[in-house]
Coordinates of C-alpha atoms and ligand atoms in Angstrom, one line a residue:
X488 CA 47.6 -43.3 -32.0
X489 CA 50.1 -41.0 -33.3
X490 CA 50.0 -38.7 -30.7
X491 CA 50.4 -41.7 -28.3
X492 CA 53.4 -42.8 -30.2
X493 CA 54.9 -39.2 -30.2
X494 CA 54.3 -39.3 -26.6
X495 CA 56.1 -42.5 -25.9
X496 CA 59.5 -41.4 -28.1
X497 CA 59.4 -38.1 -26.0
X498 CA 59.3 -40.6 -23.0
X499 CA 62.2 -42.8 -24.3
X500 CA 64.3 -39.6 -25.0
X501 CA 63.7 -38.1 -21.7
X502 CA 64.3 -41.4 -19.8
X503 CA 67.6 -41.7 -21.9
X504 CA 68.7 -38.5 -20.6
X505 CA 68.1 -39.3 -17.3
X506 CA 70.3 -42.4 -17.6
X507 CA 73.2 -40.5 -18.7
X508 CA 72.5 -37.4 -16.1
X509 CA 73.1 -39.8 -13.2
X510 CA 75.6 -41.6 -14.2
X511 CA 78.1 -39.7 -12.2
X512 CA 80.4 -41.7 -9.6
X513 CA 79.0 -42.5 -6.2
X514 CA 79.4 -40.0 -3.5
X515 CA 79.5 -40.7 0.1
X516 CA 75.6 -40.6 1.5
X517 CA 74.3 -37.4 -0.2
X518 CA 70.9 -36.2 1.0
X519 CA 68.1 -37.5 0.0
X520 CA 65.8 -35.3 -2.2
X521 CA 62.5 -34.5 -0.7
X522 CA 59.9 -34.9 -3.4
X523 CA 56.1 -34.2 -2.4
X524 CA 53.3 -35.8 -4.2
X525 CA 49.6 -34.4 -3.9
X526 CA 47.0 -36.7 -5.2
X527 CA 43.3 -36.5 -5.1
X528 CA 40.4 -39.0 -6.7
X529 CA 36.7 -38.7 -7.5
X530 CA 36.4 -35.3 -7.5
X531 CA 33.0 -35.4 -9.7
X532 CA 33.2 -31.9 -10.8
X533 CA 32.3 -30.3 -7.9
X534 CA 33.7 -27.1 -8.5
X535 CA 31.1 -25.2 -6.0
X536 CA 31.6 -26.6 -2.0
X537 CA 29.4 -29.5 -2.2
X538 CA 26.5 -29.5 0.4
X539 CA 25.5 -31.4 3.2
X540 CA 27.2 -34.9 4.2
X541 CA 28.9 -34.6 0.6
X542 CA 30.6 -31.4 2.1
X543 CA 32.0 -32.7 5.3
X544 CA 34.7 -34.8 6.4
X545 CA 34.3 -37.2 9.5
X546 CA 37.5 -36.9 11.8
X547 CA 38.9 -39.6 14.0
X548 CA 37.0 -38.5 16.9
X549 CA 33.6 -39.1 15.2
X550 CA 33.1 -35.1 14.7
X551 CA 32.9 -33.5 11.1
X552 CA 34.1 -30.3 9.4
X553 CA 32.7 -28.8 6.2
X554 CA 35.3 -29.5 3.4
X555 CA 35.9 -29.1 -0.3
X556 CA 34.8 -26.7 -3.0
X557 CA 37.4 -25.9 -6.0
X558 CA 38.7 -22.7 -5.1
X559 CA 39.9 -23.8 -1.6
X560 CA 41.4 -26.8 -3.1
X561 CA 43.3 -24.9 -5.2
X562 CA 44.4 -22.5 -2.3
X563 CA 45.3 -25.7 -0.7
X564 CA 47.5 -27.2 -3.3
X565 CA 49.4 -23.6 -3.2
X566 CA 50.2 -24.2 0.2
X567 CA 51.3 -27.6 0.3
X568 CA 53.6 -27.4 -2.8
X569 CA 57.1 -27.6 -1.8
X570 CA 60.0 -26.8 -4.3
X571 CA 59.5 -30.6 -5.8
X572 CA 55.8 -31.1 -5.9
X573 CA 53.7 -33.6 -8.7
X574 CA 50.2 -33.4 -8.4
X575 CA 47.8 -36.7 -9.6
X576 CA 44.3 -37.7 -9.8
X577 CA 43.2 -41.1 -9.5
X578 CA 40.2 -41.0 -11.5
X579 CA 36.7 -39.7 -11.6
X580 CA 37.1 -36.1 -11.7
X581 CA 34.2 -36.0 -14.2
X582 CA 31.0 -37.7 -14.9
X583 CA 28.3 -37.7 -12.3
X584 CA 28.8 -34.2 -11.4
X585 CA 26.4 -31.2 -10.5
X586 CA 24.9 -29.0 -13.0
X587 CA 27.8 -26.4 -13.3
X588 CA 30.2 -28.7 -14.5
X589 CA 27.7 -31.5 -16.3
X590 CA 26.0 -29.0 -18.4
X591 CA 29.2 -28.3 -20.4
X592 CA 30.7 -32.2 -20.6
X593 CA 33.0 -31.5 -17.6
X594 CA 35.3 -28.6 -19.6
X595 CA 35.3 -26.3 -16.2
X596 CA 36.3 -29.3 -14.3
X597 CA 39.2 -30.1 -17.1
X598 CA 40.1 -26.6 -16.9
X599 CA 40.5 -26.2 -12.8
X600 CA 42.6 -29.1 -13.3
X601 CA 44.8 -27.4 -15.5
X602 CA 44.5 -24.1 -13.3
X603 CA 46.1 -26.5 -10.2
X604 CA 49.1 -28.2 -12.4
X605 CA 47.7 -31.5 -12.5
X606 CA 50.8 -33.8 -13.6
X607 CA 48.7 -36.8 -14.6
X608 CA 45.4 -38.8 -13.6
X609 CA 44.2 -42.1 -14.0
X610 CA 41.3 -43.1 -16.3
X611 CA 38.3 -43.7 -13.7
X612 CA 35.1 -45.3 -15.1
X613 CA 33.5 -42.0 -15.3
X614 CA 35.9 -40.7 -17.5
X615 CA 34.3 -43.1 -19.9
X616 CA 30.6 -42.4 -19.4
X617 CA 30.3 -40.7 -22.5
X618 CA 32.5 -43.0 -24.4
X619 CA 35.9 -43.2 -25.6
X620 CA 35.8 -40.6 -28.3
X621 CA 34.6 -38.0 -25.5
X622 CA 37.3 -39.0 -23.4
X623 CA 39.8 -38.4 -26.4
X624 CA 38.5 -34.6 -26.5
X625 CA 39.0 -34.3 -23.0
X626 CA 42.3 -35.3 -23.4
X627 CA 42.7 -33.5 -26.7
X628 CA 40.3 -30.6 -26.8
X629 CA 37.8 -29.6 -29.3
X630 CA 34.2 -28.7 -29.3
X631 CA 31.6 -31.4 -28.5
X632 CA 29.6 -33.1 -31.3
X633 CA 26.2 -32.7 -29.8
X634 CA 26.2 -29.1 -28.2
X635 CA 29.4 -27.4 -29.7
X636 CA 31.7 -25.6 -27.8
X637 CA 29.5 -23.7 -25.0
X638 CA 31.9 -23.1 -22.3
X639 CA 35.9 -22.6 -23.9
X640 CA 35.8 -21.5 -27.1
X641 CA 37.7 -23.8 -28.3
X642 CA 37.8 -26.2 -25.7
X643 CA 41.5 -26.9 -25.5
X644 CA 41.5 -30.1 -23.5
X645 CA 43.8 -31.7 -20.6
X646 CA 47.4 -30.7 -20.1
X647 CA 48.1 -33.9 -18.5
X648 CA 48.0 -37.1 -19.7
X649 CA 45.1 -39.7 -19.0
X650 CA 46.7 -43.2 -18.0
X651 CA 45.0 -46.5 -18.3
X652 CA 47.7 -49.0 -18.2
X653 CA 45.2 -51.9 -18.7
X654 CA 43.0 -50.4 -21.1
X655 CA 43.6 -51.7 -24.6
X656 CA 41.3 -52.0 -27.9
X657 CA 39.9 -55.4 -28.7
X658 CA 42.7 -55.9 -30.8
X659 CA 45.0 -55.9 -28.0
X660 CA 46.6 -52.2 -28.6
X661 CA 46.8 -50.0 -26.0
X662 CA 44.1 -47.5 -26.0
X663 CA 45.8 -44.8 -23.5
X664 CA 49.0 -43.9 -22.2
X665 CA 50.2 -46.7 -19.9
X666 CA 52.0 -44.4 -17.5
X667 CA 54.3 -40.9 -18.1
X668 CA 57.5 -39.8 -16.2
X669 CA 57.4 -36.7 -14.4
X670 CA 60.6 -35.0 -12.9
X671 CA 60.8 -33.6 -9.4
X672 CA 64.0 -32.7 -7.9
X673 CA 66.1 -33.7 -10.9
X674 CA 64.5 -37.4 -10.6
X675 CA 62.2 -39.2 -12.8
X676 CA 59.4 -40.2 -11.4
X677 CA 57.3 -43.0 -13.1
X678 CA 53.3 -42.5 -13.1
X679 CA 51.3 -45.7 -14.0
X680 CA 47.3 -45.4 -14.2
X681 CA 45.2 -48.0 -14.1
X682 CA 41.0 -48.3 -14.0
X683 CA 39.5 -51.0 -12.5
X684 CA 39.3 -54.3 -14.2
X685 CA 35.8 -54.8 -13.4
X686 CA 34.9 -51.3 -15.4
X687 CA 32.3 -52.9 -17.8
X688 CA 30.2 -53.8 -14.8
X689 CA 29.9 -50.2 -13.9
X690 CA 30.0 -48.4 -17.4
X691 CA 27.5 -48.7 -20.1
X692 CA 28.0 -51.4 -22.6
X693 CA 28.0 -48.8 -25.7
X694 CA 30.3 -46.3 -24.1
X695 CA 33.2 -48.7 -23.8
X696 CA 32.7 -50.5 -27.2
X697 CA 35.9 -52.0 -28.8
X698 CA 37.6 -51.7 -25.4
X699 CA 39.1 -54.1 -23.0
X700 CA 39.9 -53.6 -19.3
X701 CA 42.9 -56.2 -18.2
X702 CA 44.0 -57.1 -14.7
X703 CA 45.5 -54.1 -12.8
X704 CA 48.2 -56.1 -11.4
X705 CA 49.6 -57.1 -14.8
X706 CA 49.3 -54.0 -16.3
X707 CA 51.0 -52.4 -13.2
X708 CA 53.6 -54.5 -13.3
X709 CA 54.5 -54.9 -17.1
X710 CA 54.6 -50.9 -16.7
X711 CA 57.0 -50.5 -14.0
X712 CA 59.4 -53.4 -15.7
X713 CA 59.7 -51.1 -18.4
X714 CA 60.1 -48.0 -16.3
X715 CA 62.8 -49.5 -14.4
X716 CA 64.8 -50.6 -17.8
X717 CA 64.5 -46.8 -18.6
X718 CA 66.0 -46.2 -15.4
X719 CA 63.1 -44.7 -13.8
X720 CA 63.2 -46.0 -10.0
X721 CA 60.9 -43.8 -8.0
X722 CA 57.3 -45.2 -9.0
X723 CA 53.7 -44.3 -8.4
X724 CA 50.5 -46.2 -9.0
X725 CA 47.3 -43.9 -9.9
X726 CA 44.8 -47.1 -9.1
X727 CA 41.0 -46.4 -9.9
X728 CA 40.1 -48.7 -7.4
X729 CA 39.4 -48.7 -3.7
X730 CA 38.3 -50.4 -0.6
X731 CA 35.5 -49.6 2.0
X732 CA 36.0 -48.6 5.2
X733 CA 34.3 -49.2 8.8
X734 CA 34.6 -45.7 9.9
X735 CA 37.5 -43.8 11.1
X736 CA 39.1 -40.6 10.3
X737 CA 41.3 -39.3 7.2
X738 CA 44.4 -40.9 8.4
X739 CA 43.1 -44.2 9.9
X740 CA 43.1 -47.3 8.1
X741 CA 39.6 -48.9 9.0
X742 CA 39.2 -50.5 5.5
X743 CA 37.6 -54.1 4.7
X744 CA 40.2 -56.1 2.6
X745 CA 38.8 -55.5 -0.8
X746 CA 40.1 -55.3 -4.4
X747 CA 42.6 -52.2 -3.7
X748 CA 44.5 -54.3 -0.8
X749 CA 44.9 -57.2 -2.9
X750 CA 46.4 -55.4 -5.9
X751 CA 48.5 -53.3 -3.3
X752 CA 49.8 -56.2 -1.8
X753 CA 50.4 -58.1 -5.5
X754 CA 51.8 -55.3 -7.1
X755 CA 55.7 -55.2 -8.3
X756 CA 58.2 -54.1 -5.4
X757 CA 59.4 -51.5 -7.6
X758 CA 55.9 -49.4 -7.2
X759 CA 56.6 -47.1 -4.3
X760 CA 53.1 -45.4 -3.8
X761 CA 49.5 -46.2 -4.5
X762 CA 46.8 -43.7 -4.7
X763 CA 43.3 -45.2 -4.8
X764 CA 39.8 -44.1 -5.6
X765 CA 36.6 -45.1 -6.7
X766 CA 35.2 -46.3 -3.3
X767 CA 34.9 -42.7 -1.9
X768 CA 36.5 -43.6 1.4
X769 CA 39.2 -42.1 3.3
X770 CA 41.8 -44.2 4.3
X771 CA 45.7 -43.9 4.9
X772 CA 47.2 -47.2 4.9
X773 CA 50.7 -48.9 4.9
X774 CA 51.0 -52.1 3.2
X775 CA 53.9 -54.1 2.5
X776 CA 55.0 -55.0 -1.2
X777 CA 55.7 -58.9 -2.3
X778 CA 59.4 -58.3 -0.9
X779 CA 58.0 -57.1 2.6
X780 CA 58.8 -53.4 2.1
X781 CA 56.0 -51.1 3.2
X782 CA 54.5 -48.5 1.1
X783 CA 51.1 -46.2 1.2
X784 CA 47.9 -47.1 -0.1
X785 CA 45.8 -44.0 0.4
X786 CA 42.4 -42.5 -0.7
X787 CA 41.0 -39.1 -0.4
X788 CA 37.1 -39.8 0.0
X789 CA 35.7 -37.8 -2.9
X790 CA 34.5 -34.4 -4.2
X791 CA 37.6 -32.6 -3.3
X792 CA 37.2 -32.8 0.2
X793 CA 40.4 -34.3 1.3
X794 CA 44.0 -33.9 -0.5
X795 CA 46.6 -37.1 -0.2
X796 CA 49.9 -35.9 0.7
X797 CA 52.6 -38.2 0.2
X798 CA 56.4 -37.2 1.4
X799 CA 59.2 -39.1 -0.3
X800 CA 62.8 -39.3 0.2
X801 CA 64.4 -40.3 -2.7
X802 CA 68.2 -41.5 -2.6
X803 CA 69.8 -39.5 -5.5
X804 CA 72.4 -42.4 -6.2
X805 CA 69.6 -45.0 -6.5
X806 CA 66.7 -42.3 -8.0
X807 CA 64.4 -44.8 -5.8
X808 CA 62.3 -43.9 -3.0
X809 CA 63.7 -44.8 0.8
X810 CA 60.7 -46.6 1.7
X811 CA 61.5 -46.6 5.6
X812 CA 61.4 -42.7 5.1
X813 CA 57.9 -42.2 3.3
X814 CA 55.2 -40.2 5.1
X815 CA 51.4 -39.8 3.9
X816 CA 48.6 -38.0 5.3
X817 CA 45.4 -36.7 4.2
X818 CA 44.9 -33.1 4.3
X819 CA 41.3 -31.6 4.8
X820 CA 40.2 -29.1 2.2
X821 CA 39.1 -26.5 4.7
X822 CA 37.0 -23.9 3.8
X823 CA 38.9 -21.3 6.2
X824 CA 41.3 -20.3 3.4
X825 CA 41.2 -17.6 0.7
X826 CA 39.5 -18.9 -2.1
X827 CA 42.0 -19.1 -5.1
X828 CA 41.1 -16.3 -7.1
X829 CA 41.7 -17.7 -10.7
X830 CA 39.8 -21.0 -9.9
X831 CA 36.7 -19.1 -8.2
X832 CA 36.4 -16.7 -11.3
X833 CA 36.0 -20.1 -13.3
X834 CA 33.6 -21.6 -10.8
X835 CA 31.4 -18.4 -11.2
X836 CA 31.7 -18.4 -14.9
X837 CA 30.4 -22.1 -14.9
X838 CA 27.7 -21.7 -12.4
X839 CA 26.9 -18.4 -13.8
X840 CA 26.6 -20.0 -17.6
X841 CA 24.6 -22.9 -16.5
X842 CA 21.8 -21.4 -15.1
X843 CA 20.0 -21.0 -18.6
X844 CA 20.9 -24.5 -19.7
X845 CA 19.9 -25.8 -16.8
X846 CA 16.2 -24.3 -17.8
X847 CA 16.4 -26.4 -21.7
X848 CA 13.4 -28.2 -21.9
X849 CA 13.9 -32.3 -21.7
X850 CA 9.9 -33.2 -22.1
X851 CA 6.4 -32.1 -21.1
X852 CA 3.9 -33.5 -18.8
X853 CA 0.1 -33.0 -18.9
X854 CA -0.2 -33.0 -14.9
X855 CA 1.8 -33.6 -11.9
X856 CA 3.5 -37.0 -11.9
X857 CA 4.0 -37.2 -7.9
X858 CA 6.7 -39.3 -6.1
X859 CA 4.1 -40.2 -3.0
X860 CA 2.9 -43.7 -3.0
X861 CA -0.1 -45.0 -3.0
X862 CA -1.6 -47.4 -0.4
X863 CA -0.2 -50.6 -2.6
X864 CA 3.1 -49.0 -2.6
X865 CA 3.8 -47.6 -6.0
X866 CA 4.1 -44.3 -7.2
X867 CA 3.0 -42.8 -10.6
X868 CA 6.5 -41.1 -11.0
X869 CA 8.3 -44.6 -9.5
X870 CA 6.4 -45.8 -12.4
X871 CA 7.9 -43.6 -15.1
X872 CA 11.6 -44.1 -13.6
X873 CA 10.9 -47.7 -13.8
X874 CA 9.8 -47.4 -17.3
X875 CA 12.6 -45.1 -18.2
X876 CA 15.5 -47.5 -16.6
X877 CA 14.1 -50.6 -18.4
X878 CA 13.8 -48.4 -22.0
X879 CA 17.5 -47.5 -21.5
X880 CA 18.5 -51.3 -20.7
X881 CA 16.7 -53.4 -23.3
X882 CA 19.5 -53.5 -25.4
X883 CA 21.1 -55.5 -22.4
X884 CA 18.0 -57.7 -22.9
X885 CA 16.4 -56.4 -19.4
X886 CA 12.8 -57.4 -19.0
X887 CA 12.3 -55.8 -15.7
X888 CA 13.5 -52.3 -14.0
X889 CA 13.1 -52.0 -10.2
X890 CA 14.1 -48.8 -8.4
X891 CA 14.5 -47.4 -4.7
X892 CA 11.9 -45.1 -3.4
X893 CA 14.7 -43.3 -1.7
X894 CA 16.1 -42.3 -5.0
X895 CA 13.7 -40.5 -6.1
X896 CA 13.8 -36.8 -4.4
X897 CA 11.1 -34.7 -5.9
X898 CA 8.0 -34.6 -8.1
X899 CA 7.8 -33.6 -11.7
X900 CA 5.4 -30.6 -11.6
X901 CA 3.1 -29.4 -14.3
X902 CA 4.5 -26.1 -13.2
X903 CA 8.0 -26.0 -13.7
X904 CA 10.1 -25.3 -10.6
X905 CA 13.0 -24.3 -12.3
X906 CA 11.6 -22.5 -15.5
X907 CA 8.8 -21.1 -13.3
X908 CA 5.9 -21.8 -15.9
X909 CA 3.1 -23.8 -15.6
X910 CA 2.7 -25.6 -19.2
X911 CA 4.1 -28.8 -18.4
X912 CA 7.6 -28.2 -19.0
X913 CA 10.2 -30.4 -17.8
X914 CA 13.4 -28.8 -17.7
X915 CA 16.9 -30.5 -17.1
X916 CA 17.4 -28.9 -13.8
X917 CA 13.7 -30.5 -12.7
X918 CA 14.9 -34.0 -13.6
X919 CA 18.6 -33.4 -12.2
X920 CA 16.7 -32.3 -8.7
X921 CA 14.5 -36.0 -9.0
X922 CA 17.6 -38.0 -9.8
X923 CA 20.4 -36.3 -8.4
X924 CA 22.6 -39.1 -7.4
X925 CA 23.9 -40.0 -10.8
X926 CA 23.9 -44.1 -10.1
X927 CA 24.6 -46.5 -12.8
X928 CA 21.9 -48.6 -14.4
X929 CA 23.1 -52.2 -14.3
X930 CA 21.1 -55.5 -15.8
X931 CA 21.7 -58.6 -13.9
X932 CA 20.4 -61.8 -14.5
X933 CA 18.3 -63.5 -11.3
X934 CA 16.1 -66.4 -11.0
X935 CA 12.3 -66.6 -10.9
X936 CA 13.0 -67.5 -7.2
X937 CA 15.5 -64.4 -6.4
X938 CA 13.2 -62.3 -8.2
X939 CA 10.4 -63.3 -5.5
X940 CA 13.0 -63.0 -2.8
X941 CA 13.9 -59.1 -4.0
X942 CA 10.2 -58.3 -3.8
X943 CA 9.6 -60.0 -0.1
X944 CA 12.7 -57.8 1.0
X945 CA 10.6 -54.7 0.5
X946 CA 9.4 -55.7 4.4
X947 CA 12.7 -56.1 6.7
X948 CA 11.9 -56.6 10.5
X949 CA 14.2 -54.6 12.6
X950 CA 16.2 -55.8 15.7
X951 CA 13.7 -53.5 17.7
X952 CA 10.7 -55.7 16.6
X953 CA 9.4 -53.0 14.0
X954 CA 9.2 -53.6 10.2
X955 CA 11.0 -51.2 7.7
X956 CA 9.3 -51.0 4.4
X957 CA 10.8 -49.9 1.3
X958 CA 8.6 -50.2 -1.8
X959 CA 10.6 -50.7 -5.2
X960 CA 9.4 -48.8 -7.9
X961 CA 8.9 -50.8 -11.0
X962 CA 8.5 -50.9 -14.7
X963 CA 5.3 -51.8 -16.4
X964 CA 6.2 -55.3 -17.4
X965 CA 6.2 -56.7 -13.7
X966 CA 2.9 -57.3 -11.8
X967 CA 2.3 -58.7 -8.4
X968 CA 0.2 -58.8 -5.6
X969 CA 0.6 -58.8 -1.7
X970 CA -0.8 -59.1 1.3
X971 CA -0.1 -56.9 4.3
X972 CA -1.0 -59.7 6.7
X973 CA 0.7 -62.5 5.4
X974 CA 4.0 -63.3 7.4
X975 CA 6.9 -61.6 6.1
X976 CA 8.9 -63.6 3.5
X977 CA 5.4 -65.0 2.1
X978 CA 3.8 -61.6 1.4
X979 CA 4.1 -61.3 -2.5
X980 CA 2.0 -63.7 -5.1
X981 CA 0.9 -63.6 -8.6
X982 CA 4.3 -62.3 -10.2
X983 CA 4.1 -61.7 -13.6
X984 CA 6.5 -60.5 -16.4
X985 CA 5.4 -59.4 -19.2
X986 CA 2.1 -61.0 -18.6
X987 CA 3.5 -64.4 -18.1
X988 CA 3.6 -66.3 -14.6
X989 CA 7.0 -66.1 -12.9
X990 CA 8.4 -69.3 -12.0
X991 CA 11.1 -70.3 -9.7
X992 CA 13.7 -71.4 -12.0
X993 CA 13.1 -69.2 -15.0
X994 CA 16.1 -66.5 -15.9
X995 CA 15.0 -62.7 -15.4
X996 CA 17.2 -59.9 -16.5
X997 CA 16.6 -57.4 -14.1
X998 CA 17.8 -53.5 -14.2
X999 CA 18.6 -51.4 -11.0
X1000 CA 21.0 -49.0 -10.0
X1001 CA 24.2 -49.8 -8.8
X1002 CA 23.2 -48.9 -5.3
X1003 CA 20.5 -51.5 -5.4
X1004 CA 22.8 -54.4 -7.2
X1005 CA 25.2 -53.9 -4.6
X1006 CA 22.6 -54.8 -2.1
X1007 CA 21.5 -51.3 -0.8
X1008 CA 18.6 -50.6 1.3
X1009 CA 18.8 -54.2 2.4
X1010 CA 18.2 -56.0 -0.8
X1011 CA 20.7 -58.1 -0.5
X1012 CA 19.3 -60.9 -3.2
X1013 CA 19.7 -58.3 -5.9
X1014 CA 23.3 -59.0 -5.1
X1015 CA 23.3 -62.6 -6.2
X1016 CA 22.3 -61.3 -9.8
X1017 CA 24.8 -62.9 -12.4
X1018 CA 26.2 -61.9 -15.6
X1019 CA 26.1 -58.0 -14.6
X1020 CA 26.3 -55.4 -17.6
X1021 CA 26.4 -51.7 -17.0
X1022 CA 24.1 -49.2 -18.3
X1023 CA 23.7 -45.6 -18.7
X1024 CA 23.6 -43.0 -15.5
X1025 CA 20.1 -42.7 -14.5
X1026 CA 19.4 -39.5 -15.0
X1027 CA 20.4 -39.8 -18.6
X1028 CA 17.9 -42.3 -18.7
X1029 CA 15.5 -40.5 -17.3
X1030 CA 15.7 -37.5 -19.6
X1031 CA 15.9 -39.6 -22.8
X1032 CA 12.7 -41.1 -21.7
X1033 CA 11.0 -37.9 -21.0
X1034 CA 12.3 -36.6 -24.3
X1035 CA 10.8 -39.4 -26.2
X1036 CA 7.7 -39.4 -24.8
X1037 CA 6.3 -35.8 -25.1
X1038 CA 3.1 -34.9 -23.2
X1039 CA 3.6 -37.7 -20.8
X1040 CA 0.4 -38.6 -18.3
X1041 CA 0.6 -39.9 -15.0
X1042 CA 0.7 -43.8 -15.2
X1043 CA -2.3 -45.7 -13.8
X1044 CA -0.3 -46.9 -10.9
X1045 CA -1.9 -50.5 -11.4
X1046 CA 1.1 -52.8 -11.3
X1047 CA 1.1 -53.5 -7.7
X1048 CA -2.0 -54.7 -6.1
X1049 CA -2.5 -54.8 -2.5
X1050 CA -4.7 -57.2 -0.6
X1051 CA -6.1 -56.6 3.1
Ligands
ZN2494 ZN1 34.7 -44.7 -10.0

């Protein structure tokens, strides 16, 4: 809090200086000042060029190009820089990261952002995955409590401020800087950061204990009013919230109306640009503010594949952006440029140092625990993951955990694939290979009827007359029977939770990952769950379970019974 006060004090002084500097008499139409803003979002520690579809950008014509990689991104930022350029992030740069970043608490990613000269970042939900103290450590530096300084000696923290205008302590006091002021071409540019107000639904309750997340528009507007009174007229919002799209290229605006559009339409007319994030989509929209003036609402996919570039023309007399002259585009981070040598050295160091740590044992098993499903649809590894997810969310009152089979990507082998030893060791890298998506666990309340409906949705008729089968993997607290010959929609019987028959009107707290609770894989009934509470990341739940259950044997796979 002392640092916060000091920064706010410095801010007031610089803003006052800006006032006096620009108090000169008006001249006849002085040339506007060009200021370029470069934004990115949801980098998620992708220091190495991301692989597969995570490393491609779909263009407007439906074709795609490879994109991303920190060293390429750094070169693109250098090439895009003009005389007056500011670089911003809309959050989720850390967390849910590949091993080379994740194993070092994402310190290499903070270093990378320091290297490319980031001026400010919003706090995203993943910045809080490991709690508020860890966010402070990312900001101010110091060694991690659990592992000490493993990467930088010591870790110096971010050179730019983390912003969260709507994040307060329970007592209402700010828990982060709401905004900062940068200067470009002699003009003060106010930058307001805002995480989504629904952050508690995508973050573990333990991680955000004592924190509150208020309405985004209210927070933006009150910060914009303060900035305006300080004489800061060009104002940018870094919003960690985004909309979904129905396809389109980087500069299309095929968004479904969602929370980001609603915020962009309602936020103060004092705001000139809105960088968004969180939904990992690409779009470049123009949205009218409440006064009817256009402003960009832009997002650059994820993993460092796009840079969102906004060119402002600022009237030196008003120090405000001339809205009609704003031009925005998403620049693809292609891999046909020379990788930035400084960042490449950093990435190589992280990858090299991660290898031995990735081989750290997180548990032991007595024999192979495979993901392959038995005729009932149940798999031994699915059972373990179901049990791990239930254990990780017991504190939220969870009674049952369900997970999608597509989220289990490999087997647990007695001979470790990464450590190369046949002694039942499970390494962190093994666990990571099995649960790589860093989905967040969520616990929702379903009625017994809804729980049955979810299980019935394991069989979905397709337009071509076939049936798509996706057998959920479940915790040991849930048992049921199903009949392959019964009609779809009434195949499931004899459902019990903790040995008690499930009744349609009773309530059950059910844990699933955020892919499923969002209705993924056609499990639309899970979306109807109420009282949603965030939990740990699936991989963390899995490794914690393996550590707590050494010499784990394959479960009996007796939770699901199939008749005929
Ligand atoms: Zn996010």
